[in-house]
């Protein structure tokens, strides 16, 4: 640490520090901001939202994927969607491959909305700031950060929530984790892209998603366009005549190494423009469409998964297990995007039986070997298969609101993450609108049905 210490000119102090402002980190900040403590958030990009604003435009996980769907997420996630509804920036749509109804939104509007929530809750936000090291003294934590205007600086915090996606804080603090790919192959990465000037009426009248699936498979097999996969999705956006995709597929690259992430970014962009040619040449309604934007960075599905006090497993998911300390629900299928082998499926699907849900215990958010830390988002404690189910943004926002309220509660009670009164936390979550038991009411998943469920 001597090298950093000689260069650190400024130290900040805070009660609760959140690393990363993705959907999990933002929900954490909103929840923590309702306490009487100083809350600080750092983010390496110039806007909040992470995957929700950098790559995607649909929240999944609010609804169970069945013929009798239930809405199983509430609280802060509802507040986010409700605000987007006020400006006409939301509609509901079915998932292409059956993962349930998605909440489609305008990601540019969501950037501004996350700002409003952070400012409105008094969050001390540092954009363009990167965590580079951690100094540990007992359970106290000092995070060494870098901003080009400040150089290296220190943030000393009483409580830490790692919402970095890559478990950056846990890595530097030497909290145990598993690297994706060590046991099972890591899920593939995706550069999403958006196209404008799409004639959606012509596309639908020509066969819509069914036609697109057939065209992709044909192009993949006959080599007319060198597509990386024979399956993929393109769906309408809130913006008229625009579509967003999950089609690019990058495998066998390590996103935690400079070489791996650089090659992945380059390969993702290369594939995106192969797809542009394919859409324009082969898909009715796309003849005059062009790419208008690529994701801010390539979408990474998994890297480090922290070992928590409990580890969510495939068996937990597939038996719809309930836990005494559960803090949110999930009904999403296992959706494992993997490298194709021969003629086999490119994505492995397995559904929670009978349209049910499983609970996710508080202990999956509490890392081993730490008393002042929580993990939320895609670095939470789960096996590869369970992670492939429980990584939707409705669930990561739910993790965030649980951890944010937990951090406030731990400060109020002067207790660590492991000694928290979980029933008290559950009561707090319920009072804020969270859903912890399978609901009786069937949800309205029609295009404009969102407000009928809240």
PDB file of N, CA and C in Angstrom, residues 275-363:
ATOM      1  N   UNK A 275     -24.423  -8.700 -38.422  1.00  0.00           N
ATOM      2  CA  UNK A 275     -25.861  -8.785 -38.231  1.00  0.00           C
ATOM      3  C   UNK A 275     -26.596  -7.673 -38.966  1.00  0.00           C
ATOM      4  N   UNK A 276     -26.018  -6.472 -38.988  1.00  0.00           N
ATOM      5  CA  UNK A 276     -26.667  -5.383 -39.729  1.00  0.00           C
ATOM      6  C   UNK A 276     -26.863  -5.780 -41.193  1.00  0.00           C
ATOM      7  N   UNK A 277     -25.825  -6.325 -41.817  1.00  0.00           N
ATOM      8  CA  UNK A 277     -25.948  -6.777 -43.206  1.00  0.00           C
ATOM      9  C   UNK A 277     -27.013  -7.855 -43.339  1.00  0.00           C
ATOM     10  N   UNK A 278     -27.018  -8.794 -42.407  1.00  0.00           N
ATOM     11  CA  UNK A 278     -28.004  -9.871 -42.443  1.00  0.00           C
ATOM     12  C   UNK A 278     -29.423  -9.321 -42.374  1.00  0.00           C
ATOM     13  N   UNK A 279     -29.692  -8.453 -41.410  1.00  0.00           N
ATOM     14  CA  UNK A 279     -31.040  -7.897 -41.274  1.00  0.00           C
ATOM     15  C   UNK A 279     -31.456  -7.165 -42.547  1.00  0.00           C
ATOM     16  N   UNK A 280     -30.581  -6.319 -43.071  1.00  0.00           N
ATOM     17  CA  UNK A 280     -30.927  -5.529 -44.257  1.00  0.00           C
ATOM     18  C   UNK A 280     -31.145  -6.414 -45.487  1.00  0.00           C
ATOM     19  N   UNK A 281     -30.360  -7.475 -45.608  1.00  0.00           N
ATOM     20  CA  UNK A 281     -30.449  -8.338 -46.793  1.00  0.00           C
ATOM     21  C   UNK A 281     -31.579  -9.355 -46.721  1.00  0.00           C
ATOM     22  N   UNK A 282     -31.898  -9.840 -45.523  1.00  0.00           N
ATOM     23  CA  UNK A 282     -32.740 -11.024 -45.405  1.00  0.00           C
ATOM     24  C   UNK A 282     -34.090 -10.833 -44.710  1.00  0.00           C
ATOM     25  N   UNK A 283     -34.250  -9.784 -43.935  1.00  0.00           N
ATOM     26  CA  UNK A 283     -35.434  -9.679 -43.088  1.00  0.00           C
ATOM     27  C   UNK A 283     -36.359  -8.566 -43.574  1.00  0.00           C
ATOM     28  N   UNK A 284     -37.572  -8.911 -43.977  1.00  0.00           N
ATOM     29  CA  UNK A 284     -38.516  -7.892 -44.431  1.00  0.00           C
ATOM     30  C   UNK A 284     -38.764  -6.829 -43.359  1.00  0.00           C
ATOM     31  N   UNK A 285     -38.765  -5.571 -43.775  1.00  0.00           N
ATOM     32  CA  UNK A 285     -38.962  -4.464 -42.855  1.00  0.00           C
ATOM     33  C   UNK A 285     -37.663  -3.808 -42.422  1.00  0.00           C
ATOM     34  N   UNK A 286     -36.546  -4.485 -42.691  1.00  0.00           N
ATOM     35  CA  UNK A 286     -35.237  -3.971 -42.293  1.00  0.00           C
ATOM     36  C   UNK A 286     -34.427  -3.435 -43.477  1.00  0.00           C
ATOM     37  N   UNK A 287     -35.028  -3.348 -44.641  1.00  0.00           N
ATOM     38  CA  UNK A 287     -34.274  -2.998 -45.842  1.00  0.00           C
ATOM     39  C   UNK A 287     -33.552  -1.657 -45.711  1.00  0.00           C
ATOM     40  N   UNK A 288     -34.164  -0.707 -45.019  1.00  0.00           N
ATOM     41  CA  UNK A 288     -33.574   0.637 -44.897  1.00  0.00           C
ATOM     42  C   UNK A 288     -33.093   0.937 -43.477  1.00  0.00           C
ATOM     43  N   UNK A 289     -33.003  -0.097 -42.648  1.00  0.00           N
ATOM     44  CA  UNK A 289     -32.580   0.097 -41.255  1.00  0.00           C
ATOM     45  C   UNK A 289     -31.055   0.132 -41.146  1.00  0.00           C
ATOM     46  N   UNK A 290     -30.579   0.858 -40.141  1.00  0.00           N
ATOM     47  CA  UNK A 290     -29.135   0.928 -39.870  1.00  0.00           C
ATOM     48  C   UNK A 290     -28.906   0.917 -38.363  1.00  0.00           C
ATOM     49  N   UNK A 291     -27.743   0.454 -37.961  1.00  0.00           N
ATOM     50  CA  UNK A 291     -27.357   0.519 -36.552  1.00  0.00           C
ATOM     51  C   UNK A 291     -27.187   1.970 -36.131  1.00  0.00           C
ATOM     52  N   UNK A 292     -27.785   2.326 -35.008  1.00  0.00           N
ATOM     53  CA  UNK A 292     -27.631   3.683 -34.483  1.00  0.00           C
ATOM     54  C   UNK A 292     -26.894   3.700 -33.145  1.00  0.00           C
ATOM     55  N   UNK A 293     -26.597   2.540 -32.594  1.00  0.00           N
ATOM     56  CA  UNK A 293     -25.871   2.523 -31.329  1.00  0.00           C
ATOM     57  C   UNK A 293     -25.494   1.124 -30.907  1.00  0.00           C
ATOM     58  N   UNK A 294     -24.299   1.005 -30.339  1.00  0.00           N
ATOM     59  CA  UNK A 294     -23.837  -0.240 -29.730  1.00  0.00           C
ATOM     60  C   UNK A 294     -23.838  -0.057 -28.216  1.00  0.00           C
ATOM     61  N   UNK A 295     -23.930  -1.152 -27.492  1.00  0.00           N
ATOM     62  CA  UNK A 295     -23.873  -1.057 -26.037  1.00  0.00           C
ATOM     63  C   UNK A 295     -22.590  -0.370 -25.589  1.00  0.00           C
ATOM     64  N   UNK A 296     -22.684   0.362 -24.474  1.00  0.00           N
ATOM     65  CA  UNK A 296     -21.530   1.112 -23.965  1.00  0.00           C
ATOM     66  C   UNK A 296     -20.311   0.219 -23.805  1.00  0.00           C
ATOM     67  N   UNK A 297     -20.531  -0.980 -23.336  1.00  0.00           N
ATOM     68  CA  UNK A 297     -19.492  -2.000 -23.304  1.00  0.00           C
ATOM     69  C   UNK A 297     -20.148  -3.333 -23.607  1.00  0.00           C
ATOM     70  N   UNK A 298     -19.369  -4.344 -23.859  1.00  0.00           N
ATOM     71  CA  UNK A 298     -19.945  -5.666 -24.094  1.00  0.00           C
ATOM     72  C   UNK A 298     -20.628  -6.148 -22.824  1.00  0.00           C
ATOM     73  N   UNK A 299     -21.759  -6.817 -22.982  1.00  0.00           N
ATOM     74  CA  UNK A 299     -22.486  -7.341 -21.832  1.00  0.00           C
ATOM     75  C   UNK A 299     -21.818  -8.590 -21.293  1.00  0.00           C
ATOM     76  N   UNK A 300     -21.471  -8.568 -20.017  1.00  0.00           N
ATOM     77  CA  UNK A 300     -20.801  -9.689 -19.349  1.00  0.00           C
ATOM     78  C   UNK A 300     -21.786 -10.312 -18.368  1.00  0.00           C
ATOM     79  N   UNK A 301     -22.037 -11.598 -18.508  1.00  0.00           N
ATOM     80  CA  UNK A 301     -23.054 -12.246 -17.677  1.00  0.00           C
ATOM     81  C   UNK A 301     -22.509 -12.746 -16.346  1.00  0.00           C
ATOM     82  N   UNK A 302     -21.264 -13.168 -16.291  1.00  0.00           N
ATOM     83  CA  UNK A 302     -20.730 -13.656 -15.020  1.00  0.00           C
ATOM     84  C   UNK A 302     -19.212 -13.618 -15.040  1.00  0.00           C
ATOM     85  N   UNK A 303     -18.640 -13.252 -13.895  1.00  0.00           N
ATOM     86  CA  UNK A 303     -17.186 -13.286 -13.715  1.00  0.00           C
ATOM     87  C   UNK A 303     -16.860 -13.893 -12.347  1.00  0.00           C
ATOM     88  N   UNK A 304     -16.973 -13.084 -11.299  1.00  0.00           N
ATOM     89  CA  UNK A 304     -16.733 -13.585  -9.939  1.00  0.00           C
ATOM     90  C   UNK A 304     -18.059 -13.755  -9.212  1.00  0.00           C
ATOM     91  N   UNK A 305     -18.223 -14.883  -8.527  1.00  0.00           N
ATOM     92  CA  UNK A 305     -19.397 -15.111  -7.688  1.00  0.00           C
ATOM     93  C   UNK A 305     -18.907 -15.355  -6.261  1.00  0.00           C
ATOM     94  N   UNK A 306     -19.285 -14.470  -5.374  1.00  0.00           N
ATOM     95  CA  UNK A 306     -18.775 -14.478  -4.003  1.00  0.00           C
ATOM     96  C   UNK A 306     -19.341 -15.669  -3.233  1.00  0.00           C
ATOM     97  N   UNK A 307     -18.526 -16.245  -2.359  1.00  0.00           N
ATOM     98  CA  UNK A 307     -19.001 -17.276  -1.439  1.00  0.00           C
ATOM     99  C   UNK A 307     -19.654 -16.590  -0.237  1.00  0.00           C
ATOM    100  N   UNK A 308     -20.954 -16.763  -0.113  1.00  0.00           N
ATOM    101  CA  UNK A 308     -21.691 -16.146   0.985  1.00  0.00           C
ATOM    102  C   UNK A 308     -21.955 -17.103   2.120  1.00  0.00           C
ATOM    103  N   UNK A 309     -22.679 -16.623   3.106  1.00  0.00           N
ATOM    104  CA  UNK A 309     -23.089 -17.456   4.232  1.00  0.00           C
ATOM    105  C   UNK A 309     -24.012 -18.577   3.777  1.00  0.00           C
ATOM    106  N   UNK A 310     -24.677 -18.370   2.638  1.00  0.00           N
ATOM    107  CA  UNK A 310     -25.421 -19.444   1.973  1.00  0.00           C
ATOM    108  C   UNK A 310     -25.201 -19.282   0.481  1.00  0.00           C
ATOM    109  N   UNK A 311     -25.217 -20.414  -0.225  1.00  0.00           N
ATOM    110  CA  UNK A 311     -25.025 -20.401  -1.673  1.00  0.00           C
ATOM    111  C   UNK A 311     -26.278 -20.950  -2.339  1.00  0.00           C
ATOM    112  N   UNK A 312     -26.947 -20.133  -3.130  1.00  0.00           N
ATOM    113  CA  UNK A 312     -28.135 -20.575  -3.850  1.00  0.00           C
ATOM    114  C   UNK A 312     -27.746 -21.634  -4.873  1.00  0.00           C
ATOM    115  N   UNK A 313     -28.524 -22.716  -4.960  1.00  0.00           N
ATOM    116  CA  UNK A 313     -28.186 -23.834  -5.837  1.00  0.00           C
ATOM    117  C   UNK A 313     -29.295 -24.095  -6.855  1.00  0.00           C
ATOM    118  N   UNK A 314     -28.948 -24.882  -7.848  1.00  0.00           N
ATOM    119  CA  UNK A 314     -29.929 -25.301  -8.843  1.00  0.00           C
ATOM    120  C   UNK A 314     -31.084 -26.042  -8.177  1.00  0.00           C
ATOM    121  N   UNK A 315     -30.789 -26.900  -7.220  1.00  0.00           N
ATOM    122  CA  UNK A 315     -31.841 -27.642  -6.525  1.00  0.00           C
ATOM    123  C   UNK A 315     -32.805 -26.702  -5.817  1.00  0.00           C
ATOM    124  N   UNK A 316     -32.279 -25.634  -5.201  1.00  0.00           N
ATOM    125  CA  UNK A 316     -33.147 -24.642  -4.566  1.00  0.00           C
ATOM    126  C   UNK A 316     -34.127 -24.057  -5.575  1.00  0.00           C
ATOM    127  N   UNK A 317     -33.598 -23.739  -6.755  1.00  0.00           N
ATOM    128  CA  UNK A 317     -34.432 -23.113  -7.787  1.00  0.00           C
ATOM    129  C   UNK A 317     -35.485 -24.088  -8.303  1.00  0.00           C
ATOM    130  N   UNK A 318     -35.049 -25.289  -8.639  1.00  0.00           N
ATOM    131  CA  UNK A 318     -35.932 -26.243  -9.308  1.00  0.00           C
ATOM    132  C   UNK A 318     -36.914 -26.943  -8.365  1.00  0.00           C
ATOM    133  N   UNK A 319     -36.713 -26.795  -7.063  1.00  0.00           N
ATOM    134  CA  UNK A 319     -37.693 -27.328  -6.099  1.00  0.00           C
ATOM    135  C   UNK A 319     -38.540 -26.207  -5.499  1.00  0.00           C
ATOM    136  N   UNK A 320     -38.395 -24.999  -6.043  1.00  0.00           N
ATOM    137  CA  UNK A 320     -39.158 -23.848  -5.545  1.00  0.00           C
ATOM    138  C   UNK A 320     -39.018 -23.718  -4.023  1.00  0.00           C
ATOM    139  N   UNK A 321     -37.786 -23.831  -3.548  1.00  0.00           N
ATOM    140  CA  UNK A 321     -37.529 -23.834  -2.106  1.00  0.00           C
ATOM    141  C   UNK A 321     -37.817 -22.476  -1.487  1.00  0.00           C
ATOM    142  N   UNK A 322     -38.377 -22.506  -0.290  1.00  0.00           N
ATOM    143  CA  UNK A 322     -38.630 -21.300   0.493  1.00  0.00           C
ATOM    144  C   UNK A 322     -37.715 -21.311   1.719  1.00  0.00           C
ATOM    145  N   UNK A 323     -37.303 -20.125   2.153  1.00  0.00           N
ATOM    146  CA  UNK A 323     -36.347 -19.985   3.251  1.00  0.00           C
ATOM    147  C   UNK A 323     -36.926 -19.078   4.336  1.00  0.00           C
ATOM    148  N   UNK A 324     -36.580 -19.352   5.566  1.00  0.00           N
ATOM    149  CA  UNK A 324     -37.038 -18.500   6.655  1.00  0.00           C
ATOM    150  C   UNK A 324     -36.491 -17.085   6.537  1.00  0.00           C
ATOM    151  N   UNK A 325     -35.290 -16.942   5.934  1.00  0.00           N
ATOM    152  CA  UNK A 325     -34.671 -15.620   5.844  1.00  0.00           C
ATOM    153  C   UNK A 325     -34.732 -15.043   4.434  1.00  0.00           C
ATOM    154  N   UNK A 326     -35.708 -15.478   3.621  1.00  0.00           N
ATOM    155  CA  UNK A 326     -35.745 -14.975   2.245  1.00  0.00           C
ATOM    156  C   UNK A 326     -36.116 -13.497   2.222  1.00  0.00           C
ATOM    157  N   UNK A 327     -35.489 -12.780   1.278  1.00  0.00           N
ATOM    158  CA  UNK A 327     -35.698 -11.334   1.179  1.00  0.00           C
ATOM    159  C   UNK A 327     -36.226 -10.920  -0.194  1.00  0.00           C
ATOM    160  N   UNK A 328     -36.377 -11.870  -1.108  1.00  0.00           N
ATOM    161  CA  UNK A 328     -37.075 -11.630  -2.365  1.00  0.00           C
ATOM    162  C   UNK A 328     -37.363 -12.970  -3.023  1.00  0.00           C
ATOM    163  N   UNK A 329     -38.118 -12.921  -4.124  1.00  0.00           N
ATOM    164  CA  UNK A 329     -38.539 -14.120  -4.839  1.00  0.00           C
ATOM    165  C   UNK A 329     -38.005 -14.101  -6.265  1.00  0.00           C
ATOM    166  N   UNK A 330     -37.904 -15.294  -6.859  1.00  0.00           N
ATOM    167  CA  UNK A 330     -37.520 -15.416  -8.264  1.00  0.00           C
ATOM    168  C   UNK A 330     -38.283 -16.582  -8.882  1.00  0.00           C
ATOM    169  N   UNK A 331     -38.800 -16.369 -10.078  1.00  0.00           N
ATOM    170  CA  UNK A 331     -39.463 -17.433 -10.807  1.00  0.00           C
ATOM    171  C   UNK A 331     -38.881 -17.644 -12.184  1.00  0.00           C
ATOM    172  N   UNK A 332     -37.764 -16.991 -12.465  1.00  0.00           N
ATOM    173  CA  UNK A 332     -37.156 -17.059 -13.798  1.00  0.00           C
ATOM    174  C   UNK A 332     -36.536 -18.427 -14.046  1.00  0.00           C
ATOM    175  N   UNK A 333     -36.571 -18.895 -15.287  1.00  0.00           N
ATOM    176  CA  UNK A 333     -35.917 -20.168 -15.603  1.00  0.00           C
ATOM    177  C   UNK A 333     -34.406 -20.035 -15.579  1.00  0.00           C
ATOM    178  N   UNK A 334     -33.721 -21.151 -15.464  1.00  0.00           N
ATOM    179  CA  UNK A 334     -32.293 -21.166 -15.743  1.00  0.00           C
ATOM    180  C   UNK A 334     -32.127 -20.864 -17.236  1.00  0.00           C
ATOM    181  N   UNK A 335     -31.381 -19.837 -17.539  1.00  0.00           N
ATOM    182  CA  UNK A 335     -31.165 -19.391 -18.920  1.00  0.00           C
ATOM    183  C   UNK A 335     -29.655 -19.267 -19.127  1.00  0.00           C
ATOM    184  N   UNK A 336     -29.061 -20.358 -19.537  1.00  0.00           N
ATOM    185  CA  UNK A 336     -27.601 -20.475 -19.600  1.00  0.00           C
ATOM    186  C   UNK A 336     -27.133 -20.292 -21.048  1.00  0.00           C
ATOM    187  N   UNK A 337     -26.628 -19.099 -21.347  1.00  0.00           N
ATOM    188  CA  UNK A 337     -26.093 -18.799 -22.679  1.00  0.00           C
ATOM    189  C   UNK A 337     -24.680 -19.364 -22.757  1.00  0.00           C
ATOM    190  N   UNK A 338     -24.503 -20.347 -23.595  1.00  0.00           N
ATOM    191  CA  UNK A 338     -23.226 -21.052 -23.604  1.00  0.00           C
ATOM    192  C   UNK A 338     -22.763 -21.308 -25.033  1.00  0.00           C
ATOM    193  N   UNK A 339     -21.551 -21.779 -25.133  1.00  0.00           N
ATOM    194  CA  UNK A 339     -20.975 -22.101 -26.428  1.00  0.00           C
ATOM    195  C   UNK A 339     -21.713 -23.294 -27.030  1.00  0.00           C
ATOM    196  N   UNK A 340     -22.149 -23.149 -28.278  1.00  0.00           N
ATOM    197  CA  UNK A 340     -22.891 -24.226 -28.929  1.00  0.00           C
ATOM    198  C   UNK A 340     -21.969 -25.393 -29.232  1.00  0.00           C
ATOM    199  N   UNK A 341     -22.536 -26.592 -29.157  1.00  0.00           N
ATOM    200  CA  UNK A 341     -21.773 -27.795 -29.506  1.00  0.00           C
ATOM    201  C   UNK A 341     -22.541 -28.551 -30.583  1.00  0.00           C
ATOM    202  N   UNK A 342     -22.002 -28.577 -31.774  1.00  0.00           N
ATOM    203  CA  UNK A 342     -22.656 -29.269 -32.880  1.00  0.00           C
ATOM    204  C   UNK A 342     -24.005 -28.648 -33.176  1.00  0.00           C
ATOM    205  N   UNK A 343     -25.031 -29.476 -33.247  1.00  0.00           N
ATOM    206  CA  UNK A 343     -26.370 -28.987 -33.560  1.00  0.00           C
ATOM    207  C   UNK A 343     -27.194 -28.713 -32.306  1.00  0.00           C
ATOM    208  N   UNK A 344     -26.554 -28.779 -31.147  1.00  0.00           N
ATOM    209  CA  UNK A 344     -27.274 -28.583 -29.896  1.00  0.00           C
ATOM    210  C   UNK A 344     -27.720 -27.149 -29.696  1.00  0.00           C
ATOM    211  N   UNK A 345     -28.598 -26.968 -28.699  1.00  0.00           N
ATOM    212  CA  UNK A 345     -29.116 -25.641 -28.410  1.00  0.00           C
ATOM    213  C   UNK A 345     -28.001 -24.724 -27.911  1.00  0.00           C
ATOM    214  N   UNK A 346     -28.109 -23.449 -28.272  1.00  0.00           N
ATOM    215  CA  UNK A 346     -27.117 -22.463 -27.837  1.00  0.00           C
ATOM    216  C   UNK A 346     -27.420 -21.913 -26.451  1.00  0.00           C
ATOM    217  N   UNK A 347     -28.636 -22.094 -26.010  1.00  0.00           N
ATOM    218  CA  UNK A 347     -29.036 -21.640 -24.686  1.00  0.00           C
ATOM    219  C   UNK A 347     -29.781 -22.771 -23.988  1.00  0.00           C
ATOM    220  N   UNK A 348     -29.346 -23.088 -22.765  1.00  0.00           N
ATOM    221  CA  UNK A 348     -29.991 -24.142 -21.979  1.00  0.00           C
ATOM    222  C   UNK A 348     -31.081 -23.516 -21.128  1.00  0.00           C
ATOM    223  N   UNK A 349     -32.292 -24.085 -21.204  1.00  0.00           N
ATOM    224  CA  UNK A 349     -33.428 -23.587 -20.436  1.00  0.00           C
ATOM    225  C   UNK A 349     -33.932 -24.679 -19.493  1.00  0.00           C
ATOM    226  N   UNK A 350     -34.241 -24.289 -18.272  1.00  0.00           N
ATOM    227  CA  UNK A 350     -34.919 -25.183 -17.344  1.00  0.00           C
ATOM    228  C   UNK A 350     -35.795 -24.341 -16.425  1.00  0.00           C
ATOM    229  N   UNK A 351     -37.083 -24.697 -16.348  1.00  0.00           N
ATOM    230  CA  UNK A 351     -38.065 -23.861 -15.676  1.00  0.00           C
ATOM    231  C   UNK A 351     -38.370 -24.337 -14.263  1.00  0.00           C
ATOM    232  N   UNK A 352     -38.664 -23.372 -13.384  1.00  0.00           N
ATOM    233  CA  UNK A 352     -39.176 -23.707 -12.056  1.00  0.00           C
ATOM    234  C   UNK A 352     -40.522 -24.402 -12.273  1.00  0.00           C
ATOM    235  N   UNK A 353     -40.716 -25.605 -11.738  1.00  0.00           N
ATOM    236  CA  UNK A 353     -41.942 -26.380 -12.027  1.00  0.00           C
ATOM    237  C   UNK A 353     -43.225 -25.668 -11.624  1.00  0.00           C
ATOM    238  N   UNK A 354     -44.245 -25.873 -12.446  1.00  0.00           N
ATOM    239  CA  UNK A 354     -45.619 -25.455 -12.131  1.00  0.00           C
ATOM    240  C   UNK A 354     -45.771 -23.942 -11.972  1.00  0.00           C
ATOM    241  N   UNK A 355     -44.898 -23.182 -12.625  1.00  0.00           N
ATOM    242  CA  UNK A 355     -45.033 -21.736 -12.558  1.00  0.00           C
ATOM    243  C   UNK A 355     -44.788 -21.144 -11.193  1.00  0.00           C
ATOM    244  N   UNK A 356     -44.076 -21.872 -10.333  1.00  0.00           N
ATOM    245  CA  UNK A 356     -43.839 -21.431  -8.958  1.00  0.00           C
ATOM    246  C   UNK A 356     -42.595 -20.540  -8.864  1.00  0.00           C
ATOM    247  N   UNK A 357     -42.254 -20.195  -7.647  1.00  0.00           N
ATOM    248  CA  UNK A 357     -41.095 -19.343  -7.387  1.00  0.00           C
ATOM    249  C   UNK A 357     -40.274 -19.939  -6.251  1.00  0.00           C
ATOM    250  N   UNK A 358     -39.035 -19.536  -6.175  1.00  0.00           N
ATOM    251  CA  UNK A 358     -38.209 -19.872  -5.018  1.00  0.00           C
ATOM    252  C   UNK A 358     -37.854 -18.594  -4.271  1.00  0.00           C
ATOM    253  N   UNK A 359     -37.561 -18.759  -2.993  1.00  0.00           N
ATOM    254  CA  UNK A 359     -37.097 -17.632  -2.205  1.00  0.00           C
ATOM    255  C   UNK A 359     -35.585 -17.534  -2.253  1.00  0.00           C
ATOM    256  N   UNK A 360     -35.061 -16.341  -2.080  1.00  0.00           N
ATOM    257  CA  UNK A 360     -33.612 -16.134  -2.041  1.00  0.00           C
ATOM    258  C   UNK A 360     -33.239 -15.613  -0.659  1.00  0.00           C
ATOM    259  N   UNK A 361     -32.433 -16.377   0.070  1.00  0.00           N
ATOM    260  CA  UNK A 361     -32.165 -16.014   1.463  1.00  0.00           C
ATOM    261  C   UNK A 361     -31.226 -14.818   1.614  1.00  0.00           C
ATOM    262  N   UNK A 362     -31.437 -14.097   2.678  1.00  0.00           N
ATOM    263  CA  UNK A 362     -30.571 -12.968   3.034  1.00  0.00           C
ATOM    264  C   UNK A 362     -29.113 -13.384   3.046  1.00  0.00           C
ATOM    265  N   UNK A 363     -28.830 -14.605   3.469  1.00  0.00           N
ATOM    266  CA  UNK A 363     -27.443 -15.059   3.612  1.00  0.00           C
ATOM    267  C   UNK A 363     -26.677 -15.088   2.295  1.00  0.00           C
TER     268      UNK A 363
END
